[in-house]
mmCIF file of C-alpha atoms and ligand atoms in Angstrom:
data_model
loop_
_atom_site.group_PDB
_atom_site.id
_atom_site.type_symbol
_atom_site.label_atom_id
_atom_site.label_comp_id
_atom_site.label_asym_id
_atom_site.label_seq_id
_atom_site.Cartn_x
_atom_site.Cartn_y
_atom_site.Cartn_z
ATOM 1 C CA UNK A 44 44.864 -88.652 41.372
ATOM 2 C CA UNK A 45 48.194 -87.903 39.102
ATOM 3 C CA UNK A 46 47.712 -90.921 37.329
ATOM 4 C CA UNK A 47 44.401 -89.985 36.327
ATOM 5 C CA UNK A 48 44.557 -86.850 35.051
ATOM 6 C CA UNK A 49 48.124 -87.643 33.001
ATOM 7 C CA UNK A 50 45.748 -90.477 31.611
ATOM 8 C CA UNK A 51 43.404 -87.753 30.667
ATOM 9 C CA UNK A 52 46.011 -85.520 29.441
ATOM 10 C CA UNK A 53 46.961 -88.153 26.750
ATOM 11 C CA UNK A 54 43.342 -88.950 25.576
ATOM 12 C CA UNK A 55 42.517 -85.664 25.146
ATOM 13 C CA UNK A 56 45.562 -84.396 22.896
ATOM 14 C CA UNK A 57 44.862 -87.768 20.789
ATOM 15 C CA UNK A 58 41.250 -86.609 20.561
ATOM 16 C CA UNK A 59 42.059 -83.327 19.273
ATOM 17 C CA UNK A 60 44.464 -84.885 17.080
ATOM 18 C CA UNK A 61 41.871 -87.015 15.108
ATOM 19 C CA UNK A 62 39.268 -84.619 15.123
ATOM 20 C CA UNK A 63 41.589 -82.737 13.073
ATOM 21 C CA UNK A 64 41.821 -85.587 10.337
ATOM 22 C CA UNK A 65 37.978 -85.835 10.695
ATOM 23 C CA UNK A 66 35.051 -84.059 9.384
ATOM 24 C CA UNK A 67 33.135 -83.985 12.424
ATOM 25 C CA UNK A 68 30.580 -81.331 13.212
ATOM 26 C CA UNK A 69 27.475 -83.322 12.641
ATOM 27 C CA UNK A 70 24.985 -84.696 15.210
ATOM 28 C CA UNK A 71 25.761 -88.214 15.034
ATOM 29 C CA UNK A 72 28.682 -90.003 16.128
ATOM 30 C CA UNK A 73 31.990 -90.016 13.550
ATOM 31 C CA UNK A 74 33.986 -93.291 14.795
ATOM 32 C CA UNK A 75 37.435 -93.799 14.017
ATOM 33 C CA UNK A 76 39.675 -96.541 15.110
ATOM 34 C CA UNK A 77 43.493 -95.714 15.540
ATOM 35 C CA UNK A 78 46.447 -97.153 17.577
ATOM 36 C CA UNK A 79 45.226 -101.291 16.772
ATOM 37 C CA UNK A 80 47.474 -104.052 17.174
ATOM 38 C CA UNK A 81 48.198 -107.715 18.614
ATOM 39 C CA UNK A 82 51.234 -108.413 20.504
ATOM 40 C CA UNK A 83 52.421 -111.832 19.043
ATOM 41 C CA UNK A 84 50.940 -114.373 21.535
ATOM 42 C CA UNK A 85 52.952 -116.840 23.201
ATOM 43 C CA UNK A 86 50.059 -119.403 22.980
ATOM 44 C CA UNK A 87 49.017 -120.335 19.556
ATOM 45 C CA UNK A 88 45.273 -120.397 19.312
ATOM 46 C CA UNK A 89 44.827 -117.196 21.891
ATOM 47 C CA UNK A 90 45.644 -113.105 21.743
ATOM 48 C CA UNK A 91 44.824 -110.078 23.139
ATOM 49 C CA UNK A 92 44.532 -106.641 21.130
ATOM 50 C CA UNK A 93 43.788 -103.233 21.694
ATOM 51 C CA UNK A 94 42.469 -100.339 19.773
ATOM 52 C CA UNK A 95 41.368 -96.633 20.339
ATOM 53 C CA UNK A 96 37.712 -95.807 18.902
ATOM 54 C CA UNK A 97 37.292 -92.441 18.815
ATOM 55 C CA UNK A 98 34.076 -90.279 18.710
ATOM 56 C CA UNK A 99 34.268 -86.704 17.316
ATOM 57 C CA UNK A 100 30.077 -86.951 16.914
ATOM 58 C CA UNK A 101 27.930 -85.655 19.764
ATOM 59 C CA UNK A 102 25.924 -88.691 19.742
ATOM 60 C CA UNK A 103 27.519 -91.407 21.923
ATOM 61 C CA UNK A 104 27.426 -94.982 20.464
ATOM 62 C CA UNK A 105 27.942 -98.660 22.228
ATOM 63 C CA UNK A 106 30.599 -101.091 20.609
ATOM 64 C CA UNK A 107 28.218 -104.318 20.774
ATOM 65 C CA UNK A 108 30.182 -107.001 19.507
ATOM 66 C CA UNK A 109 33.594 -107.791 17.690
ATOM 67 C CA UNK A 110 33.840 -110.222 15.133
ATOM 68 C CA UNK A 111 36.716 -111.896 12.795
ATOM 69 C CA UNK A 112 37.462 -114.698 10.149
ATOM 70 C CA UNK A 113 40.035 -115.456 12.159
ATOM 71 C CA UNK A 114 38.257 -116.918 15.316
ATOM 72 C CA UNK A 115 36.101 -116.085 18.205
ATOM 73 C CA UNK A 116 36.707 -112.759 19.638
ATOM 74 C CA UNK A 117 35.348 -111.185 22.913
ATOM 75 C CA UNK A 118 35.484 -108.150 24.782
ATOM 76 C CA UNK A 119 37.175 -108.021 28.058
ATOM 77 C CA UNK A 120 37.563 -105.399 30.780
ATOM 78 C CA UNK A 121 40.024 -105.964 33.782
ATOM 79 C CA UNK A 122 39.302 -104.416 37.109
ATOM 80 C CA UNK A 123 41.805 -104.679 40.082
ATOM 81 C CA UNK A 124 43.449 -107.683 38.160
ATOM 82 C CA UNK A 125 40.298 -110.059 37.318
ATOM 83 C CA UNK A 126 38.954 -109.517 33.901
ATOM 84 C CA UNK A 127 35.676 -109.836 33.059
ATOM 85 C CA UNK A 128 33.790 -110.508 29.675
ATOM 86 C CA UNK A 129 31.097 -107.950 28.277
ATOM 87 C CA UNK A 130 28.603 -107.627 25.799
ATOM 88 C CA UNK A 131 28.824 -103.871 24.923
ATOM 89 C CA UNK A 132 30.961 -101.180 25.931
ATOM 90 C CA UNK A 133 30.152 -97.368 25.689
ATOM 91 C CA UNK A 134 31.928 -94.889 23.107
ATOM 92 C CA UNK A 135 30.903 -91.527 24.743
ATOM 93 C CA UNK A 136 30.318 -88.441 22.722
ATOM 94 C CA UNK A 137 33.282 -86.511 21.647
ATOM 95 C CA UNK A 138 34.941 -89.316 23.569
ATOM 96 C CA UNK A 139 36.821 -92.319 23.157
ATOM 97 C CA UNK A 140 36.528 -96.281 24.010
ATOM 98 C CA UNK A 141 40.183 -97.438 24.499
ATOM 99 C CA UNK A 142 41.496 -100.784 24.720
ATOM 100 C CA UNK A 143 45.188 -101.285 25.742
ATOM 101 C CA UNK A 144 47.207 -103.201 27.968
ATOM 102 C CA UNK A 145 45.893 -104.139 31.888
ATOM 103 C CA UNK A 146 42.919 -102.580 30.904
ATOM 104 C CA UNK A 147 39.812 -102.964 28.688
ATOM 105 C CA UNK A 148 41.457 -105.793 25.567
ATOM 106 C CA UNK A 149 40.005 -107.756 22.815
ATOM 107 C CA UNK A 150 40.547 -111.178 23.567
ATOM 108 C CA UNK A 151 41.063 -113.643 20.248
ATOM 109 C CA UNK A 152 40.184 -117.822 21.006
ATOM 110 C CA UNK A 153 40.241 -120.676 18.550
ATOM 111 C CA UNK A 154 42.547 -118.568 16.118
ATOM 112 C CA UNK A 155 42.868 -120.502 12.459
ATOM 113 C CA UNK A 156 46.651 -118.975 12.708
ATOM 114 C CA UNK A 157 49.167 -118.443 15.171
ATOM 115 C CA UNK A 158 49.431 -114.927 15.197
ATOM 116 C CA UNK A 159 53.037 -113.640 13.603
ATOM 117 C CA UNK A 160 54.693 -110.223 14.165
ATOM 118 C CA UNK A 161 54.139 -108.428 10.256
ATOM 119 C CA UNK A 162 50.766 -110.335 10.042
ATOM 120 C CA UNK A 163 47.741 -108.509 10.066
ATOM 121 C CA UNK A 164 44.178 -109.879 11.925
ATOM 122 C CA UNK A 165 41.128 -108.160 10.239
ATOM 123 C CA UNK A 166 38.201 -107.491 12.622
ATOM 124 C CA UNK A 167 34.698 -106.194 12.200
ATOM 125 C CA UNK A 168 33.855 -103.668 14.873
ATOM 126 C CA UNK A 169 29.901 -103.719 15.149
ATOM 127 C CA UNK A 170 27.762 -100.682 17.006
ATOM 128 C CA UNK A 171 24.619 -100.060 18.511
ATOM 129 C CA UNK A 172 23.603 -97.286 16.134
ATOM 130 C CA UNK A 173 26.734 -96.407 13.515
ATOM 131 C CA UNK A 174 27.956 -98.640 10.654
ATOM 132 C CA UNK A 175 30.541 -101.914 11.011
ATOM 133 C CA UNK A 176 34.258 -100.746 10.693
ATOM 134 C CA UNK A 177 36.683 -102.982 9.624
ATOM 135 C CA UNK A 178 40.056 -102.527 11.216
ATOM 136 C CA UNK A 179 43.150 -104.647 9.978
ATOM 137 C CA UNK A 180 44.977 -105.092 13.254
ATOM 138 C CA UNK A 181 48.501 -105.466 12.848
ATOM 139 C CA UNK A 182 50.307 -108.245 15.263
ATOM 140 C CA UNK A 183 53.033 -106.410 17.127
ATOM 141 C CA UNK A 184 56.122 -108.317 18.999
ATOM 142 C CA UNK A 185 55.214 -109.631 22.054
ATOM 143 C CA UNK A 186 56.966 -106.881 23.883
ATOM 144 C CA UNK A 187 55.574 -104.086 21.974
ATOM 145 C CA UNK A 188 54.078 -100.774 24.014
ATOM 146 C CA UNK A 189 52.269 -97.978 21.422
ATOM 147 C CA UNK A 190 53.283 -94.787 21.832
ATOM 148 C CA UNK A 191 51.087 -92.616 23.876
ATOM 149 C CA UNK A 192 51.536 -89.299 21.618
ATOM 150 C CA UNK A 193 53.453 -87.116 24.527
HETATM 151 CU CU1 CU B 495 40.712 -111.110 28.686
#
């Protein structure tokens, strides 16, 4: 119960946040991607990274697929430990689809490069209904946690 509603404490003050950057206010969704990066993998060809996409719209919107130069990417969502690949993932209205670590992850395979902490891994993020967004992720250290914003 606490550690729900502190985890819906942050996402809320980090919705508010971008929705102030944002123009918003129409009926369709307005993504925005923040908080993306890679921890540097220890194995050379595979990576995880995480993301926030954000929806200040009041139409909700389904992340469908993830795709890079770089390699094959998937999306992954862990529950009780075992993770689990899926084909879309909802981004409710006024809302937000997070990735981040023991949770929902992007998971890289057959990578061109070893990713290297400074690098950056570009990614198409494709949707059900709203336009491709590219996102340059930027590969982190391997022990790297993103601030939370509190
Ligand atoms: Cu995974």
């Amino acid at each position: 119960m606490n550690r729900a509603s502190t985890g819906l404490a942050v996402l809320t003050g980090a919705a508010l946040l971008l929705a102030g950057c944002s123009d918003g206010g129409d009926s369709s969704a307005g993504l925005s991607v923040s908080g993306a990066y890679i921890p540097q993998p220890v194995s050379a060809d595979m990576a995880a990274g995480y993301l926030v996409i954000s929806n200040s719209g009041s139409s909700k919107d389904e992340l469908t697929s993830v795709t890079s130069d770089e390699g094959e990417v998937t999306m992954h969502t862990t529950d009780g430990g075992a993770m689990e690949q899926v084909s879309r993932l909802p981004v409710p209205a006024h809302g937000q689809l997070v990735f981040k670590s023991g949770a929902n992850h992007l998971m890289f395979d057959k990578l061109k490069r070893t990713p290297k902490e400074g690098r950056t891994v570009t990614v198409e993020l494709h949707f059900a209904t709203s336009d491709p967004v590219v996102v340059k992720m930027p590969v982190k250290s391997a022990t790297y946690v993103p601030k939370t914003g509190h």
